mmCIF file of C-alpha atoms in Angstrom:
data_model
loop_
_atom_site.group_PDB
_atom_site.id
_atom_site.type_symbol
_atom_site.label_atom_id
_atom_site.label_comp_id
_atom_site.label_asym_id
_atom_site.label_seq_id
_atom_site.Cartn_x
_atom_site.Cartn_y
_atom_site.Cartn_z
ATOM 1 C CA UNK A 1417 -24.989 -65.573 8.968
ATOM 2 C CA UNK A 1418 -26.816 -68.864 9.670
ATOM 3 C CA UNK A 1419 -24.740 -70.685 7.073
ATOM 4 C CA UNK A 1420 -21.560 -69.574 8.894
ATOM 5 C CA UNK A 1421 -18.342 -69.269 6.482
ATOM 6 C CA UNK A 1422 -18.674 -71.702 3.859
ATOM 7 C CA UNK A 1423 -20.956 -71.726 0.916
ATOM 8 C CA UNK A 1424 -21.687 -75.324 1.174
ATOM 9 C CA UNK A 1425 -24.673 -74.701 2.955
ATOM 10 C CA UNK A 1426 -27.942 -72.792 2.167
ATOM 11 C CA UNK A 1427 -30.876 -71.999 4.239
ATOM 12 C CA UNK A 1428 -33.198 -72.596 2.335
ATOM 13 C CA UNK A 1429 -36.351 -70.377 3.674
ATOM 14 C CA UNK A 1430 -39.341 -72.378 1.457
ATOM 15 C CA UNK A 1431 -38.087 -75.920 2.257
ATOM 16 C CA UNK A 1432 -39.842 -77.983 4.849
ATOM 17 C CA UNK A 1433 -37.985 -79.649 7.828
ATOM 18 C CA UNK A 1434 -37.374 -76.285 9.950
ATOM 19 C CA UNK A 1435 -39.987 -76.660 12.754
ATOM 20 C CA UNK A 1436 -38.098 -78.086 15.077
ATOM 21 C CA UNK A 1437 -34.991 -76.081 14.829
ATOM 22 C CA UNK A 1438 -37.458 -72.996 15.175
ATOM 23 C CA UNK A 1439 -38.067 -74.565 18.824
ATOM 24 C CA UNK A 1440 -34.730 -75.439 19.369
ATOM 25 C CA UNK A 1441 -33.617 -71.588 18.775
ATOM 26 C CA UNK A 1442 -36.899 -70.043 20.673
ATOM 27 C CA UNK A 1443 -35.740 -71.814 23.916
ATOM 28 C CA UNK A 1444 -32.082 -71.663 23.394
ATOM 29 C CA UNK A 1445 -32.757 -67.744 23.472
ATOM 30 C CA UNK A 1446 -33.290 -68.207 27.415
ATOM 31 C CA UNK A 1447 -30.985 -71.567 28.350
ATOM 32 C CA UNK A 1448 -28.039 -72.695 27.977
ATOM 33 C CA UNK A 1449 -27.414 -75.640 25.384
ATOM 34 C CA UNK A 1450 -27.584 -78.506 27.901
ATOM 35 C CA UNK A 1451 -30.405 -76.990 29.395
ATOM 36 C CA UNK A 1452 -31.824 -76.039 25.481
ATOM 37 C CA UNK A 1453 -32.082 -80.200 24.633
ATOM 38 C CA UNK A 1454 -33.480 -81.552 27.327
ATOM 39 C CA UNK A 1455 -36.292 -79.140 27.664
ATOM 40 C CA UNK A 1456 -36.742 -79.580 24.031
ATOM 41 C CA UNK A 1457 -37.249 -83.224 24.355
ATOM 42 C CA UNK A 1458 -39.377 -82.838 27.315
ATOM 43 C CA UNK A 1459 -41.392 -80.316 25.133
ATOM 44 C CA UNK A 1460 -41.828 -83.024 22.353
ATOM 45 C CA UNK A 1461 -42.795 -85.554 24.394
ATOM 46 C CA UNK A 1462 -45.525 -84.248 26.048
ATOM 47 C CA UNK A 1463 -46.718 -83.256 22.677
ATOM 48 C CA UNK A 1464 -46.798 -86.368 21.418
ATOM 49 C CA UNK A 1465 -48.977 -87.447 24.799
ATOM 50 C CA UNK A 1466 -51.481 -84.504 24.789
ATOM 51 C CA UNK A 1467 -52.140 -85.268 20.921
ATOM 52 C CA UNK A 1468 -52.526 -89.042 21.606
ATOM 53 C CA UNK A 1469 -55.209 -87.587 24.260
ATOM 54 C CA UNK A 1470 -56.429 -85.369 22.295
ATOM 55 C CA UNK A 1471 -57.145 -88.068 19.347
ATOM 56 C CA UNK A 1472 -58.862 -90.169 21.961
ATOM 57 C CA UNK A 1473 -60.816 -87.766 23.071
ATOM 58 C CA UNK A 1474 -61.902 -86.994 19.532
ATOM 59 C CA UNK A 1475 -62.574 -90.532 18.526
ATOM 60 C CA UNK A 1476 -64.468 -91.371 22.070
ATOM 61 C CA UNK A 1477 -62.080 -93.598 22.808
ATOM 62 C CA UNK A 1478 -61.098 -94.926 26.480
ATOM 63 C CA UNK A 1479 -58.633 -92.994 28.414
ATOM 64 C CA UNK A 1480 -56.844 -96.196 28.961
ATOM 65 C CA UNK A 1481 -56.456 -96.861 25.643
ATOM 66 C CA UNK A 1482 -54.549 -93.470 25.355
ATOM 67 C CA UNK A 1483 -52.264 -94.137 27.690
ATOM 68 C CA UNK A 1484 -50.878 -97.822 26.389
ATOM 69 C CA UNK A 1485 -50.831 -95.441 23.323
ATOM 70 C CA UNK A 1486 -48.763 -93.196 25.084
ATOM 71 C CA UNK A 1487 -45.572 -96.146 26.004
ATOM 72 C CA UNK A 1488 -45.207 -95.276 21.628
ATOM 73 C CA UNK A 1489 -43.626 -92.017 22.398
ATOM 74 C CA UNK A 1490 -40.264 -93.781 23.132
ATOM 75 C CA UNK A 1491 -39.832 -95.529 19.971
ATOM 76 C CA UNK A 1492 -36.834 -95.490 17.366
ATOM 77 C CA UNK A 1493 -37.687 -91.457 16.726
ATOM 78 C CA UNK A 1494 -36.670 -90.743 20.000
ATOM 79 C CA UNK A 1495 -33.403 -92.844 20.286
ATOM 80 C CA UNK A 1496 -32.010 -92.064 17.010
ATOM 81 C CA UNK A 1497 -32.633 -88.242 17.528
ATOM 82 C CA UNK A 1498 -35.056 -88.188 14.320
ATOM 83 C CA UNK A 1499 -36.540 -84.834 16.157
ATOM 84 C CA UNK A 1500 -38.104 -83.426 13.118
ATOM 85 C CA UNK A 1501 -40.022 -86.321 12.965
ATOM 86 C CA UNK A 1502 -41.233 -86.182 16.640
ATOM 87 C CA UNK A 1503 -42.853 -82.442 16.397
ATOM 88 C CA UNK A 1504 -44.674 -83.946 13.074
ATOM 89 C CA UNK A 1505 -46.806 -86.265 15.137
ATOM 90 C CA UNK A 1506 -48.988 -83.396 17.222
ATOM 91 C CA UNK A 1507 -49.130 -81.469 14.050
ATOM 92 C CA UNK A 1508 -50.630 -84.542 11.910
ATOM 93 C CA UNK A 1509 -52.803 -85.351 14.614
ATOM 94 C CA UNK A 1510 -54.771 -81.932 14.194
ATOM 95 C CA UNK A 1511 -54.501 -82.402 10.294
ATOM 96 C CA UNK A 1512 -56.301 -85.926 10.701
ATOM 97 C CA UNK A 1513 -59.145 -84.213 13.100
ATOM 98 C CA UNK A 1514 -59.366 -81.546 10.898
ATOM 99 C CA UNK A 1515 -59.767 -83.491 8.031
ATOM 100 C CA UNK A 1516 -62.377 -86.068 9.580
ATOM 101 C CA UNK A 1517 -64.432 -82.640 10.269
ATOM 102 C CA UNK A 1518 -67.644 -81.637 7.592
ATOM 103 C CA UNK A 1519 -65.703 -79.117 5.813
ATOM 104 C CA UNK A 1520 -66.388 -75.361 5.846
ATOM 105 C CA UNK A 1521 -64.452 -72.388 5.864
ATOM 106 C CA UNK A 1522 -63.313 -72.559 9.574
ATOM 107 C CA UNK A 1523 -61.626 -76.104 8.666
ATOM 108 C CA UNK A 1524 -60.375 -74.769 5.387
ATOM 109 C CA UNK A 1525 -58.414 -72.044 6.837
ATOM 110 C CA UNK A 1526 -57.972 -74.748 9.544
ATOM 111 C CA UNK A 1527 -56.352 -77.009 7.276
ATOM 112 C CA UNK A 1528 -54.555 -74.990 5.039
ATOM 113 C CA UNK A 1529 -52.641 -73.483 8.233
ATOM 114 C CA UNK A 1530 -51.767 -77.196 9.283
ATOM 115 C CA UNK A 1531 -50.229 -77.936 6.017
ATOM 116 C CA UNK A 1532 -47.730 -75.707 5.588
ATOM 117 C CA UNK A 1533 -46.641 -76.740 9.736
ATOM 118 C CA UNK A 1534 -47.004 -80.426 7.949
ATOM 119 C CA UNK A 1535 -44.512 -79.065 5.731
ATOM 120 C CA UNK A 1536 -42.176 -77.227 8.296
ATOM 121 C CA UNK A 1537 -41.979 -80.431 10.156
ATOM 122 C CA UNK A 1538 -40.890 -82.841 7.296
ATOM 123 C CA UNK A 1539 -41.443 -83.124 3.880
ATOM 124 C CA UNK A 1540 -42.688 -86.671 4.998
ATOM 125 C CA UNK A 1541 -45.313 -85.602 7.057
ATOM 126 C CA UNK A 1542 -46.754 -83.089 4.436
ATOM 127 C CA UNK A 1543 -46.684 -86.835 2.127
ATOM 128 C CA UNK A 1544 -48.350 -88.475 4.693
ATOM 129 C CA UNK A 1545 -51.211 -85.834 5.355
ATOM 130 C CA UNK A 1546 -51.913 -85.364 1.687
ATOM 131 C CA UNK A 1547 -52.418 -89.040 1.523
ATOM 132 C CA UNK A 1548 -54.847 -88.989 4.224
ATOM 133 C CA UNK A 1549 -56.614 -86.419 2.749
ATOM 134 C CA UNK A 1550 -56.883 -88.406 -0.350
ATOM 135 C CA UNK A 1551 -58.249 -90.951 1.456
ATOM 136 C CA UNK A 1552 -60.582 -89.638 3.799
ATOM 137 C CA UNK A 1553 -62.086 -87.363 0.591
ATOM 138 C CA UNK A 1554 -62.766 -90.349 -1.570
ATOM 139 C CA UNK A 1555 -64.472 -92.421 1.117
ATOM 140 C CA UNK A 1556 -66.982 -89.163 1.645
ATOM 141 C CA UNK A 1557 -67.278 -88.903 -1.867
ATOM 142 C CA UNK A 1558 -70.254 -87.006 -3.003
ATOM 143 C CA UNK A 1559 -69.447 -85.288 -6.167
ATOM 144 C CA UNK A 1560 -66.432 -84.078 -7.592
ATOM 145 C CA UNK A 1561 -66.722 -80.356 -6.878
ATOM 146 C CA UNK A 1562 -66.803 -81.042 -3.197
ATOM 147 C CA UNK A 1563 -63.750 -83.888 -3.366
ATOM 148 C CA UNK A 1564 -61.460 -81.051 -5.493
ATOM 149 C CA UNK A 1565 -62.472 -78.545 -2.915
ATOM 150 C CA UNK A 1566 -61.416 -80.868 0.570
ATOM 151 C CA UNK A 1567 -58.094 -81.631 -1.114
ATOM 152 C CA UNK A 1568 -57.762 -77.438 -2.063
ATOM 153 C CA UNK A 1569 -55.821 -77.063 1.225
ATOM 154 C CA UNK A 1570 -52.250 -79.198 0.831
ATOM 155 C CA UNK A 1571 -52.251 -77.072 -3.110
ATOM 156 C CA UNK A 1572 -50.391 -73.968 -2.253
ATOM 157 C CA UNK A 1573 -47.759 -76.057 -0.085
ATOM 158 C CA UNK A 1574 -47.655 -78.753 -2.784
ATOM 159 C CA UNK A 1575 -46.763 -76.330 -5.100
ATOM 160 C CA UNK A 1576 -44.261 -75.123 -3.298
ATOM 161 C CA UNK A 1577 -42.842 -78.958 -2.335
ATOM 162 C CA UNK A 1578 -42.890 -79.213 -6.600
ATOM 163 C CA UNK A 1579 -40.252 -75.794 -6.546
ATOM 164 C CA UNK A 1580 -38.414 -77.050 -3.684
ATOM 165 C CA UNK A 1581 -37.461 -80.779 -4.474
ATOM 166 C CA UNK A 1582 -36.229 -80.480 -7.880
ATOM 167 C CA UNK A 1583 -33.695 -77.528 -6.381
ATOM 168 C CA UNK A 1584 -32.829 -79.932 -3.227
ATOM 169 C CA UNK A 1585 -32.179 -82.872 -6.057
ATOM 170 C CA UNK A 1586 -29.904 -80.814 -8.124
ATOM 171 C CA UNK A 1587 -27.650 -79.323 -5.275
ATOM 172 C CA UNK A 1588 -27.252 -82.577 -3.940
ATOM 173 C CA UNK A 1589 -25.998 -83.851 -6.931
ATOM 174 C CA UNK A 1590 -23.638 -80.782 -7.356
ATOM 175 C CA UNK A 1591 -21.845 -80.915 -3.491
ATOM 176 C CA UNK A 1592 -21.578 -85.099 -4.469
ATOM 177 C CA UNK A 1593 -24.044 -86.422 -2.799
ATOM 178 C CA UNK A 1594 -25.029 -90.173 -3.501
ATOM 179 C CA UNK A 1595 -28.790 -89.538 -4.502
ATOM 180 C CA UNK A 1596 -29.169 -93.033 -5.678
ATOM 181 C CA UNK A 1597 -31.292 -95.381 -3.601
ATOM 182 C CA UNK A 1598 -30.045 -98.151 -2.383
ATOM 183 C CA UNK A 1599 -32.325 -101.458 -0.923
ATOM 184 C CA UNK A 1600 -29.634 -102.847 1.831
ATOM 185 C CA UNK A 1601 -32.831 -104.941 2.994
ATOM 186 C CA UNK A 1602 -35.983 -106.149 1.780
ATOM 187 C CA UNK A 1603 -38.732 -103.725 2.317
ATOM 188 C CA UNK A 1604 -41.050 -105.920 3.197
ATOM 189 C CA UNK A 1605 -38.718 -106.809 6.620
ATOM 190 C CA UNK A 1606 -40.214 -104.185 7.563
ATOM 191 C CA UNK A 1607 -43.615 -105.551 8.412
ATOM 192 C CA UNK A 1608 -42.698 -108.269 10.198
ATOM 193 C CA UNK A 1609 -43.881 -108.208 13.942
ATOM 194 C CA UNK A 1610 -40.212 -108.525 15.311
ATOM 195 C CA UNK A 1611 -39.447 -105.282 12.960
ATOM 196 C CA UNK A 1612 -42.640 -103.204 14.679
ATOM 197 C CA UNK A 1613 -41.708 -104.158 18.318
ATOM 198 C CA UNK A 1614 -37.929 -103.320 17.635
ATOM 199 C CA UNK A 1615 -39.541 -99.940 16.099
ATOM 200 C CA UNK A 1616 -41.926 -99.215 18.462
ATOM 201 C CA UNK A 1617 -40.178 -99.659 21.517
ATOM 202 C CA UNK A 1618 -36.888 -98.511 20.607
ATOM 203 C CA UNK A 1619 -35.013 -98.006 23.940
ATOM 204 C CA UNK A 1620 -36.475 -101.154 25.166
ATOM 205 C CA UNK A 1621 -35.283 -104.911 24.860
ATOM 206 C CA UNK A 1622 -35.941 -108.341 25.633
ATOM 207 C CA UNK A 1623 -38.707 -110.227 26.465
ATOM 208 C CA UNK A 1624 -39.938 -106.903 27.919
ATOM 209 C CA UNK A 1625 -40.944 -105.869 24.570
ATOM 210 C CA UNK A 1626 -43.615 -108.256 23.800
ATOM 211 C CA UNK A 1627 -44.940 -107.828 27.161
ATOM 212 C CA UNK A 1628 -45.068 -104.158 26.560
ATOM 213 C CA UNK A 1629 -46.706 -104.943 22.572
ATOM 214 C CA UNK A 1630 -49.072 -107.440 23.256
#
């Protein structure tokens, strides 16, 4: 039913990237589908706010600094309508404070819950967390038992990812898809401060911008 008539398209019930549409659906249950999108983005936004907050508040950092944090919410995400990457953000903000905790089995369940909403979100996110993981466990480094056992959470959705990818690859390359990557700029454009402002403040331009950065 939710692939309509056509076989082209699959839902795919292990992949990641269906958080947000899981939103989407929950409130379009009660509104109507003009109503459905802007709630949703006011829903996402806020998110983003509480979690930058809520990472302050865990780092004892100053409120102020949490909200020139908070001006970030309307970067290029937002514009460009990237919304699976938007309800990553809270999500990876609990990951990092649960990964910056002393592990036990509170965080463990903790974390291994987080993961797989890492994964719902984007596959990108789940990338991004394991990394962080990675990092944060070799920094505390003790001994290897207790490094294998923080990075024990992102296993059962990384095995999953490892069933998931090569099947997204392959049907891809069956429908025609151009799965080839292709560098239409240099990479390292990327970092240059005129890229970050541009990215940061996507809906804003002008001198405003720097104001706004600096």
């Amino acid at each position: 039913v939710l692939k309509g008539n056509t076989d082209l398209y699959t839902v795919i019930w292990y992949g990641p990237n269906i958080l947000v549409y899981s939103l989407i659906a929950s409130v379009y249950f009660i509104f109507s589908p003009l109503l459905t999108g802007k709630i949703v983005m006011i829903v996402l936004i806020l998110s983003w706010i509480a979690s930058i907050y809520l990472l302050a508040d865990f780092q004892n950092y100053p409120v102020e600094n949490a909200l020139l944090a908070s001006m970030l919410v309307y970067n290029s995400s937002v514009y460009w309508g990237f919304l699976n990457f938007l309800i990553g953000w809270p999500v990876f903000v609990l990951w990092l404070i649960a990964c910056l905790r002393p592990m036990n089995r509170k965080i463990f369940s903790a974390m291994l819950l987080i993961s797989f909403f890492l994964y719902w979100a984007h596959a990108l996110w789940f990338l991004i967390g394991s990394a962080c993981l990675f990092v944060i466990a070799l920094h505390q480094f003790k001994n290897w038992k207790s490094f294998l056992f923080r990075l024990l959470p992102v296993l059962p959705v990384g095995m999953i990812s490892l069933i998931w990818y090569p099947m997204l690859s392959s049907v891809r390359a069956e429908t025609g898809f151009d799965i080839s990557p292709y560098w239409f700029f240099n990479p390292l454009t990327r970092l240059s401060p005129v890229y970050l402002v541009d990215a940061m403040l996507g809906g804003i331009h002008g001198p405003l911008e720097c104001i706004v950065a600096s």
